[in-house]
Short mmCIF file of C-alpha atoms and ligand atoms in Angstrom, two decimals:
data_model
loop_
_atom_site.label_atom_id
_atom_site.label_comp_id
_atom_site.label_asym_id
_atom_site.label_seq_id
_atom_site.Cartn_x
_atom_site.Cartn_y
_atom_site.Cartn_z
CA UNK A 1 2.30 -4.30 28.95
CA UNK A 2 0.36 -6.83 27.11
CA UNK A 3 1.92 -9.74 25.51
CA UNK A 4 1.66 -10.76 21.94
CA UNK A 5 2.55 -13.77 19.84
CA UNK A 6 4.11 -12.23 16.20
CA UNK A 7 6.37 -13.08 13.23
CA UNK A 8 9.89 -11.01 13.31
CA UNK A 9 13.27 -10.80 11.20
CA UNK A 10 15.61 -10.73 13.58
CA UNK A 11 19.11 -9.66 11.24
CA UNK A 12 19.11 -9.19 7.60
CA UNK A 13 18.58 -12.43 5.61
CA UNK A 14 17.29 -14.31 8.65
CA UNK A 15 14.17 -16.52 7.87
CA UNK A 16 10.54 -15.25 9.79
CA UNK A 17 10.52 -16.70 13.31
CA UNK A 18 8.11 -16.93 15.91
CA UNK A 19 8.17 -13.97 19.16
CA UNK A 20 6.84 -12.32 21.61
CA UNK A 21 6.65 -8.39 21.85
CA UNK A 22 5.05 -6.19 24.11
CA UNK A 23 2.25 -3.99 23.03
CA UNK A 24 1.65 -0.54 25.94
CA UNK A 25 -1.20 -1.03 28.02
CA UNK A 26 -4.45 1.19 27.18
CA UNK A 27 -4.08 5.05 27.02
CA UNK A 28 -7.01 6.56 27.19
CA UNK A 29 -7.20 7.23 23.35
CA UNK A 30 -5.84 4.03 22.72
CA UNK A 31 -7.87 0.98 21.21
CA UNK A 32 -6.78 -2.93 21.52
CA UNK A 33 -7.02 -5.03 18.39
CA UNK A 34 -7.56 -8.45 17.86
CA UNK A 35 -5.88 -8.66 13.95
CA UNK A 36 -7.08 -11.53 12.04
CA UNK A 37 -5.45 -10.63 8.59
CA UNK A 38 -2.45 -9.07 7.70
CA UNK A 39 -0.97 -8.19 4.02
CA UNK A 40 2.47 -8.63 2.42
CA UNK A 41 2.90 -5.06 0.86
CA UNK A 42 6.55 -4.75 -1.22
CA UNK A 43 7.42 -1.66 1.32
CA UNK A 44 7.41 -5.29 4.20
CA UNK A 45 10.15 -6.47 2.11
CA UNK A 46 12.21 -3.30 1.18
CA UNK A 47 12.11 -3.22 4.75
CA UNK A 48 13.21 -6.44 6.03
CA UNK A 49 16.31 -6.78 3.06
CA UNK A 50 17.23 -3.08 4.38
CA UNK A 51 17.08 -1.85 0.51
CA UNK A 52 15.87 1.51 2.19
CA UNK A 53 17.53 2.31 5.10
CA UNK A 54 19.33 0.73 8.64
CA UNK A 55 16.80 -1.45 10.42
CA UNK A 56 16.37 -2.24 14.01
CA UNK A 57 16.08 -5.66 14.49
CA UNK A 58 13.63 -7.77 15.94
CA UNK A 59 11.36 -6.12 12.99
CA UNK A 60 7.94 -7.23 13.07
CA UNK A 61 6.26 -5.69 9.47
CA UNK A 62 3.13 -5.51 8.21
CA UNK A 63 0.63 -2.57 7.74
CA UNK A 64 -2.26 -3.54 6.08
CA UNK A 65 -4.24 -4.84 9.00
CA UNK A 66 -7.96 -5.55 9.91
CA UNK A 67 -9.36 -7.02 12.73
CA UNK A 68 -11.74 -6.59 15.58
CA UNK A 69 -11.95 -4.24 18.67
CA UNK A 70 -11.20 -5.86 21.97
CA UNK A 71 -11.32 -3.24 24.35
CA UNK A 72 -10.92 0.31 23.97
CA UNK A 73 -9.95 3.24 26.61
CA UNK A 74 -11.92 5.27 29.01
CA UNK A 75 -11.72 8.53 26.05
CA UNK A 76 -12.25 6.42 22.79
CA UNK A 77 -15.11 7.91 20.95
CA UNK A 78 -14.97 6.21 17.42
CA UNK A 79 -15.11 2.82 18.39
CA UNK A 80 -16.25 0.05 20.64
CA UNK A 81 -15.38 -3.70 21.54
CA UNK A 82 -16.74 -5.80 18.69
CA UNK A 83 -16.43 -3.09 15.64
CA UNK A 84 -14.49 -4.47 12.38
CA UNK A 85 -11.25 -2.15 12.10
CA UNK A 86 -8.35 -1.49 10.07
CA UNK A 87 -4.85 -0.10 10.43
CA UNK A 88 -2.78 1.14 7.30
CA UNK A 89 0.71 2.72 7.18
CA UNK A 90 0.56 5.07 10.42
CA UNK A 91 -0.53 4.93 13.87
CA UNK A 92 0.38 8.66 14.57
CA UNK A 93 1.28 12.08 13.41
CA UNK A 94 1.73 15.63 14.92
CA UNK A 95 -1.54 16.56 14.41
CA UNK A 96 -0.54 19.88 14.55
CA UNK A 97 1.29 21.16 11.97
CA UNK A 98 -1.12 22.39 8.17
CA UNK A 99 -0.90 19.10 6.52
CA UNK A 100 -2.04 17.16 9.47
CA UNK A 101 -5.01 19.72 9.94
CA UNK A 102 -5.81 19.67 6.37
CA UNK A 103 -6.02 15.89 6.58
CA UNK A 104 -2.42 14.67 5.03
CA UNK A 105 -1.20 12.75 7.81
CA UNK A 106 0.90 11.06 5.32
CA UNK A 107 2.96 14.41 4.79
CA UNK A 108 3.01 15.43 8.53
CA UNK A 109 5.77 18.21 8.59
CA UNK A 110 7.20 16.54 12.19
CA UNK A 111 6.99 13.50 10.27
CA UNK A 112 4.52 10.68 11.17
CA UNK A 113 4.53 7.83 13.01
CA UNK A 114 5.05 4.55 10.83
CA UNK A 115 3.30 1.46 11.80
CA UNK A 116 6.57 -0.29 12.33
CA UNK A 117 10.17 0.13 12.32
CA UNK A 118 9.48 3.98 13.73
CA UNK A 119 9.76 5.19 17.51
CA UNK A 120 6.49 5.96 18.66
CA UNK A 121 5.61 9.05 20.93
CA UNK A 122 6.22 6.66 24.06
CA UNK A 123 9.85 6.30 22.95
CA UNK A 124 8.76 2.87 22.00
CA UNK A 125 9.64 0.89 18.88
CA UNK A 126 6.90 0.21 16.71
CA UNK A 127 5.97 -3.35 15.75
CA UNK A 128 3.67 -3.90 12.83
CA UNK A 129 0.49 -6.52 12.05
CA UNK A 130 2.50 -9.75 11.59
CA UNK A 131 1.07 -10.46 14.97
CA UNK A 132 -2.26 -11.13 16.94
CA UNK A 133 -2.84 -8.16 18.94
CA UNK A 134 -1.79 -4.44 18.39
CA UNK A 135 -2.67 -1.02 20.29
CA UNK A 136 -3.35 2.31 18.22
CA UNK A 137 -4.50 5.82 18.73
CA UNK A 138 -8.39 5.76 17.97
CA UNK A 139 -8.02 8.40 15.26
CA UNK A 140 -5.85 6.04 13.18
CA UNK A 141 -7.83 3.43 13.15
CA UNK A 142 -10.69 2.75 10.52
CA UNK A 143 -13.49 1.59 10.24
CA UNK A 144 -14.34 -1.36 7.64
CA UNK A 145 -17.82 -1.25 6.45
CA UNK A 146 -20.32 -3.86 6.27
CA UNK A 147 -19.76 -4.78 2.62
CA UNK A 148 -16.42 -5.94 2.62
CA UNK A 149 -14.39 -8.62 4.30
CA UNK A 150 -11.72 -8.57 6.63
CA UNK A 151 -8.99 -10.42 4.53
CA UNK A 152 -9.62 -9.24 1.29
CA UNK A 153 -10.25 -5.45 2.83
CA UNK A 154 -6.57 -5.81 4.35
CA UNK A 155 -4.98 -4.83 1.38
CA UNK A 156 -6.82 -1.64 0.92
CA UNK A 157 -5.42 -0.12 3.86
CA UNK A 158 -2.14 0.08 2.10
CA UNK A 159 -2.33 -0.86 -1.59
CA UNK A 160 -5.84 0.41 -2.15
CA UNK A 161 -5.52 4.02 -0.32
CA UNK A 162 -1.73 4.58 -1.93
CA UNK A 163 -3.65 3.55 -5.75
CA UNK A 164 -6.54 5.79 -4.84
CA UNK A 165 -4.60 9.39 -3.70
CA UNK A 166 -3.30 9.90 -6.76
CA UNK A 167 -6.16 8.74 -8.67
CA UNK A 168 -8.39 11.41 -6.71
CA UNK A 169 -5.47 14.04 -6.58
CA UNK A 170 -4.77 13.80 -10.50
CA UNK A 171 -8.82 13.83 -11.13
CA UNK A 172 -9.10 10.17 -12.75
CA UNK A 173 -12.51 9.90 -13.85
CA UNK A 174 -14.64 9.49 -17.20
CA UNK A 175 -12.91 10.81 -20.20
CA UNK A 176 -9.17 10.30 -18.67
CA UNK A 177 -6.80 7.52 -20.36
CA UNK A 178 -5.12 6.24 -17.39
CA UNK A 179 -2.04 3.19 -17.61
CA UNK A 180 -0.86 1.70 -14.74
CA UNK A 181 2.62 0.06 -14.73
CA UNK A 182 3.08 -3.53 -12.85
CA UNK A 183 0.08 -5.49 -11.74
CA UNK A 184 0.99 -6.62 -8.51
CA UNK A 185 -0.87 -5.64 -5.23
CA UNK A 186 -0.66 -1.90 -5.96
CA UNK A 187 -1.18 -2.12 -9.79
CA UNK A 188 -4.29 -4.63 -9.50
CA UNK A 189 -5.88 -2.06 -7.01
CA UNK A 190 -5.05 0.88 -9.31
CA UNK A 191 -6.53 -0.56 -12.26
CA UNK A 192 -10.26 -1.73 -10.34
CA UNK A 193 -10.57 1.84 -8.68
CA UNK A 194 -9.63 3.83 -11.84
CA UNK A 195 -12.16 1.56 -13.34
CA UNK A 196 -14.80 2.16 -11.06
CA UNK A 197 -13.82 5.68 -11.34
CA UNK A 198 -15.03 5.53 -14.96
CA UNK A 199 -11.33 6.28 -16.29
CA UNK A 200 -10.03 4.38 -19.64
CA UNK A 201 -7.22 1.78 -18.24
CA UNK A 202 -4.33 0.31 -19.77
CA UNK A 203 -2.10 -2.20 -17.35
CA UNK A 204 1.61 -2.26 -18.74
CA UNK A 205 3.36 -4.81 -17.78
CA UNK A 206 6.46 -6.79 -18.23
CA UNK A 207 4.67 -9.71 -20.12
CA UNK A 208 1.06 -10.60 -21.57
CA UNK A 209 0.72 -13.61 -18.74
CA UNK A 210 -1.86 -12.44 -16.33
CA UNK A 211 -3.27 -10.03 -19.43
CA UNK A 212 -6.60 -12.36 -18.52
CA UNK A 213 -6.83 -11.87 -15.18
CA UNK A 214 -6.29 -7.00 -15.84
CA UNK A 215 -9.15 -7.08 -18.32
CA UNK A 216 -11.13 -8.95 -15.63
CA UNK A 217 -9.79 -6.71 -13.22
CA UNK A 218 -11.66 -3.83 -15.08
CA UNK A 219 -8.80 -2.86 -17.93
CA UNK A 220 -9.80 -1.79 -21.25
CA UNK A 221 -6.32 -2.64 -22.91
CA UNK A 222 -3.74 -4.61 -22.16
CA UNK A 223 0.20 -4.21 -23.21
CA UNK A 224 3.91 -5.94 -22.70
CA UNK A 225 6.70 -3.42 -21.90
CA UNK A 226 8.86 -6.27 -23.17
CA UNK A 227 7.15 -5.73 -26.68
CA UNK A 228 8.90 -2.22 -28.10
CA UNK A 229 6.10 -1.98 -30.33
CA UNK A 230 4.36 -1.15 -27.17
CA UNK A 231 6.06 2.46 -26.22
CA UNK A 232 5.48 2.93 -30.49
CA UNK A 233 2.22 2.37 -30.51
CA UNK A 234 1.50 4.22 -27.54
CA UNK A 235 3.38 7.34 -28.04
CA UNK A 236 1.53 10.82 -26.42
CA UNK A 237 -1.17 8.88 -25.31
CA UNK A 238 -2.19 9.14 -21.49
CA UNK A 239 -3.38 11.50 -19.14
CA UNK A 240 -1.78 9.55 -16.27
CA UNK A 241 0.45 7.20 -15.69
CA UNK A 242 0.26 5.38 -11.83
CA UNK A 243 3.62 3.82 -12.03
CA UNK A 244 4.03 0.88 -9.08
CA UNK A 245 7.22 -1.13 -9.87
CA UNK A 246 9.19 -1.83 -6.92
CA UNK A 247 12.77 -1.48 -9.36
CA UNK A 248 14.00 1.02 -11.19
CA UNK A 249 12.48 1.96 -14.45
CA UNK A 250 13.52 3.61 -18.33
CA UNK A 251 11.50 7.16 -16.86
CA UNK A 252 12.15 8.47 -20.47
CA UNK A 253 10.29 5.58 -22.09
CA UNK A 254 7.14 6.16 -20.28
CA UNK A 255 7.38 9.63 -19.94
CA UNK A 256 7.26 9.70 -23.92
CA UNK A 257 3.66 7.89 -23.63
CA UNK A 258 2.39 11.10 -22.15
CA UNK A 259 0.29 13.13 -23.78
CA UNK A 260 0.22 17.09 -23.37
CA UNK A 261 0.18 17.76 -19.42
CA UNK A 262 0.27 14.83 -18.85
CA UNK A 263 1.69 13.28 -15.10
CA UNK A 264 3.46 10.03 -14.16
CA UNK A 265 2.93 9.60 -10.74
CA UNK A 266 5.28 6.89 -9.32
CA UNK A 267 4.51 5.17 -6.01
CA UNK A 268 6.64 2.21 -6.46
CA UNK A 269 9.84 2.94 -4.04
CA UNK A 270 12.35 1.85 -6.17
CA UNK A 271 15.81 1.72 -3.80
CA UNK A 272 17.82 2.47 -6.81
CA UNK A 273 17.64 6.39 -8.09
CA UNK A 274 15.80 6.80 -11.19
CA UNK A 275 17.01 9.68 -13.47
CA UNK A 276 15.26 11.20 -16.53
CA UNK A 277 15.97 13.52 -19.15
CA UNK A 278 14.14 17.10 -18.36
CA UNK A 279 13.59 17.30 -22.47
CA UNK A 280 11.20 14.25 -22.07
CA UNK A 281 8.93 16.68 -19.73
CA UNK A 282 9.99 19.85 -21.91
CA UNK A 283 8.26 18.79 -25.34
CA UNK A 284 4.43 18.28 -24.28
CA UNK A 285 4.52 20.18 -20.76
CA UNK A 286 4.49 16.95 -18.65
CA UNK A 287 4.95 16.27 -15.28
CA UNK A 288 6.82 13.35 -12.93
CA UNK A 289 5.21 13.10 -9.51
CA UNK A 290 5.12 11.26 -6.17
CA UNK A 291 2.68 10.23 -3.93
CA UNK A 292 2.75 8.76 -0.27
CA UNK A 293 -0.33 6.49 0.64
CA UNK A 294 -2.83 8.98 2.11
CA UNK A 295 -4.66 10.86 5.01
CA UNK A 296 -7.29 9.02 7.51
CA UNK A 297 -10.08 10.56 6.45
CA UNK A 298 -9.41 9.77 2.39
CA UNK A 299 -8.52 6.26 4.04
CA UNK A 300 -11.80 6.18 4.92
CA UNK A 301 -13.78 7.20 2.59
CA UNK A 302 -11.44 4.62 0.20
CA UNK A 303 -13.22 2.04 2.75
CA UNK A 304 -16.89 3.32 1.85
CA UNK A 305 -15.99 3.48 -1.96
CA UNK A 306 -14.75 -0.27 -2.55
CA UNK A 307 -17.99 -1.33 -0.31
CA UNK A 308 -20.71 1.01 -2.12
CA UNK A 309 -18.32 -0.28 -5.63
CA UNK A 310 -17.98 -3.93 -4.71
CA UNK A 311 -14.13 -3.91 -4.93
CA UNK A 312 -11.91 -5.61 -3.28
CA UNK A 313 -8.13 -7.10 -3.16
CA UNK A 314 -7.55 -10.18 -5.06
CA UNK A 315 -6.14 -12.24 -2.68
CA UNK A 316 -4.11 -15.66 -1.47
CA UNK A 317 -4.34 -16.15 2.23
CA UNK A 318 -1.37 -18.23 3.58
CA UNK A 319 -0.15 -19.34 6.87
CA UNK A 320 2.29 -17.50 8.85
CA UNK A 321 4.64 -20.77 8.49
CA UNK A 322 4.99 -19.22 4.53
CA UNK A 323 5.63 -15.49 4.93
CA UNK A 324 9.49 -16.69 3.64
CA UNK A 325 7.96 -18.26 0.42
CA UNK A 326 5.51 -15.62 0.05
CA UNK A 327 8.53 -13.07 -0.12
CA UNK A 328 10.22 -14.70 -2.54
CA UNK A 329 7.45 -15.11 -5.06
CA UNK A 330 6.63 -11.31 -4.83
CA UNK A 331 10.07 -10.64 -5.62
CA UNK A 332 9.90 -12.85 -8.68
CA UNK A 333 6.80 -11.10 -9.76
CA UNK A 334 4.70 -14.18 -8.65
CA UNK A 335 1.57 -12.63 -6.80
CA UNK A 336 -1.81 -13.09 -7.28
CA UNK A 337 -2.21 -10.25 -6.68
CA UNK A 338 -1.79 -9.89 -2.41
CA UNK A 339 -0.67 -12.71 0.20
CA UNK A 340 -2.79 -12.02 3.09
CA UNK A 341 -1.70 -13.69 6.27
CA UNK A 342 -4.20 -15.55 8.34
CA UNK A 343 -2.79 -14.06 11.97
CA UNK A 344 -4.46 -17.33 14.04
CA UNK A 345 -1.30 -19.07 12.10
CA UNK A 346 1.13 -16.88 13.96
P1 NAP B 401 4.36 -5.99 -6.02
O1 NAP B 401 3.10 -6.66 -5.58
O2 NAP B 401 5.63 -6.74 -5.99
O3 NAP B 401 4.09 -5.37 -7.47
C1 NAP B 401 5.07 -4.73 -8.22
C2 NAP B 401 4.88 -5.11 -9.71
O4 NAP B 401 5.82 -4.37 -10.44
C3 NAP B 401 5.17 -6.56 -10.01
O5 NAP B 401 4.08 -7.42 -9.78
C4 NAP B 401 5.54 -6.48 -11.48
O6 NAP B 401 4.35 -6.39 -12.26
C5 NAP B 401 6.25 -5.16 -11.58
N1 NAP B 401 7.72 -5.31 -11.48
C6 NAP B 401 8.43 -5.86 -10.47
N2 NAP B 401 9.75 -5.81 -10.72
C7 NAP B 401 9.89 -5.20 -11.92
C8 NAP B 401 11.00 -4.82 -12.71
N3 NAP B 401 12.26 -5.10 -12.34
N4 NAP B 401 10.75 -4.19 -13.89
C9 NAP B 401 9.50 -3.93 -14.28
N5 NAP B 401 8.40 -4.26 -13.57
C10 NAP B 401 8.60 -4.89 -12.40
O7 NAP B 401 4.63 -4.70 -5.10
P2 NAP B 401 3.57 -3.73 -4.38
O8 NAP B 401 3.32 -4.23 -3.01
O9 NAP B 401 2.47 -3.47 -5.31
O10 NAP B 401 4.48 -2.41 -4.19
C11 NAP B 401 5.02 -1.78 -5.33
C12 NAP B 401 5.99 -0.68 -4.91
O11 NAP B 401 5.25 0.38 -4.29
C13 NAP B 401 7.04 -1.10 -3.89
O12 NAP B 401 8.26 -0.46 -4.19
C14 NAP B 401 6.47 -0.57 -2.58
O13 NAP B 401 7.47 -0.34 -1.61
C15 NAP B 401 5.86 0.71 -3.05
N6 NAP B 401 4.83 1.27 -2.17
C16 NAP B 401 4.74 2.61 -2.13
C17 NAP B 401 3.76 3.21 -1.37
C18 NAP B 401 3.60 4.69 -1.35
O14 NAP B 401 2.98 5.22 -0.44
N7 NAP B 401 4.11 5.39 -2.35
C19 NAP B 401 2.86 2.40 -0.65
C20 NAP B 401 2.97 1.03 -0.76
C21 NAP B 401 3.96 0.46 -1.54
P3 NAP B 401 4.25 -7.08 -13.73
O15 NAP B 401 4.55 -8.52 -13.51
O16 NAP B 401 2.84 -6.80 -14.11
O17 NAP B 401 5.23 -6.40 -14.60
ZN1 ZN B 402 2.47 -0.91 1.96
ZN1 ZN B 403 1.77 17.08 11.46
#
């Protein structure tokens, strides 16, 4: 076992705190890590307040990690000590079953194997990137190009691949009217790669405050959900709609800014049930859809796309002594637009 310095919740409510967990020594498929930079995604804090489900505690989070390899086992192929690699939502699935083969890890019928909080193949617990060192299966580890940096390309592995599925999946591109609802990590990244997708974007959120910092972002318009003028003015008007709040929202309200066949596809993970009325999809054939991050090899070529496109997360790198603070501005809406933590703080 190898050990490794990391940030954990131990118990609901209790502050970060400095441990040590054990990471499995080197399978042969297995490649060691050195993380430098790990984000705060909204799923870390679902997590740690148990909004989604029972947690076992120590609980170290974080999957949006990047880093360099340190050693890798006798069988590793895809990398070698010294590359610049990332780690997203999963360090395993079945590999077996259609959706793995076809490349959607993310909907592995045996179900996958979350970065942390899951129980690994070993039996073991996983423990996420809050932490300095972590082992994975070479296949679920990616590669970050040359063109980006490790602590703004942290983010991508989570918020940029679960912004981009959909956008790919529901053929965003030139001619499409796109909104995106909430401009937090996952709404910021949704709006710059539907941009650079050549889609029309509108950001919709709560309030006009950060309306600078979308257009910059690559918007084309800008709105306040707070503003009912807003859902008037924009009745039957997008092909998509990426929606990315972490609460609950009025489905029925946004559904109605739909135009015909038109999808909402929600990613936020609201822990409250939303409901809708089905005559908001009847009238103009729309649809309401989900979407879970996304496979390895989209993850990659997500990578390639922000390098050859120049885009990248919008971050504010913070200690590991701040995780605490950092969790309570995202929950107040207060993130510009991804805390990133520097890991030689933990
Ligand atoms: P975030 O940074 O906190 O962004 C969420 C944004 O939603 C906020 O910045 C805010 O934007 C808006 N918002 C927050 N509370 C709201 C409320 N009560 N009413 C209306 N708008 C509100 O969170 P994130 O990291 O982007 O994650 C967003 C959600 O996606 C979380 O639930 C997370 O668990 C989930 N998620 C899902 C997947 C997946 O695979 N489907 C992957 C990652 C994360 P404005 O200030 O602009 O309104
Ligand atoms: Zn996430
Ligand atoms: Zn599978």
């Amino acid at each position: 076992m190898i050990k490794v310095k990391a940030r954990a919740v131990n118990g609901l409510n209790k502050p970060f705190e400095v441990v040590n967990i054990d990471r499995r020594d080197l399978e042969p498929s297995d490649v060691l890590i050195d993380i430098k930079y790990c984000g705060i995604c909204h799923s870390d804090i679902h997590h740690v307040k148990g909004e989604w489900k029972k947690e076992t505690y120590p609980l170290v989070p974080g999957h949006e990690i990047t880093g360099i390899v340190a050693e890798v086992g006798k069988d590793v192929t895809k990398h070698k000590a010294g590359d610049r690699v990332g780690v997203g939502c999963m360090v395993d699935s079945c590999r077996e079953c259609d959706n793995c083969k076809n490349g959607n890890e993310q909907y592995c019928l045996k179900g996958n194997t979350l970065t942390y909080g899951a129980v690994d193949k070993y039996g073991e617990f996983t423990q996420g990137g809050y932490s300095t060192k972590i082992v994975v299966d070479e296949d679920f580890v990616l590669r970050i190009p040359d063109g980006l940096e490790l602590d703004s390309a942290a983010p991508l592995l989570c918020a940029g691949i679960t912004t981009y599925s959909p956008l790919l999946h529901w053929h965003a591109g030139p001619g499409k009217k796109i909104a995106v609802i909430g401009l937090g990590g996952l709404g910021h990244m949704a709006v710059k790669l539907a941009h650079a997708l050549g889609a029309e974007v509108s950001v919709l959120s709560q309030t006009l405050s950060k309306q600078e910092d979308g257009l910059a972002f690559g918007a084309d318009k800008y709105y306040a959900t707070s503003n009912e003028e807003t859902f008037k003015e924009l009745k039957n008007s997008f092909d998509l709609i990426i929606n990315t709040v972490s609460a609950g929202i009025n489905v029925d309200d946004y559904l109605s800014l739909l135009s015909l066949d038109g999808s909402i596809v929600n990613v936020g993970a609201s822990p409250d049930p939303l409901s809708l009325n089905v005559f908001s999809l009847l009238g103009l054939r729309r649809s309401f859809a989900g979407s879970l991050i996304g496979g390895i090899k989209e993850t990659q070529q997500m990578l390639d796309f922000c390098a050859d496109n120049n885009i990248k997360a919008e971050i504010e790198l913070i200690n590991a002594n701040d995780i605490d603070s950092a969790y309570k501005r995202v929950e107040s809406s207060d993130v510009r637009y991804r805390f990133v933590i520097d890991t030689s703080t933990i």
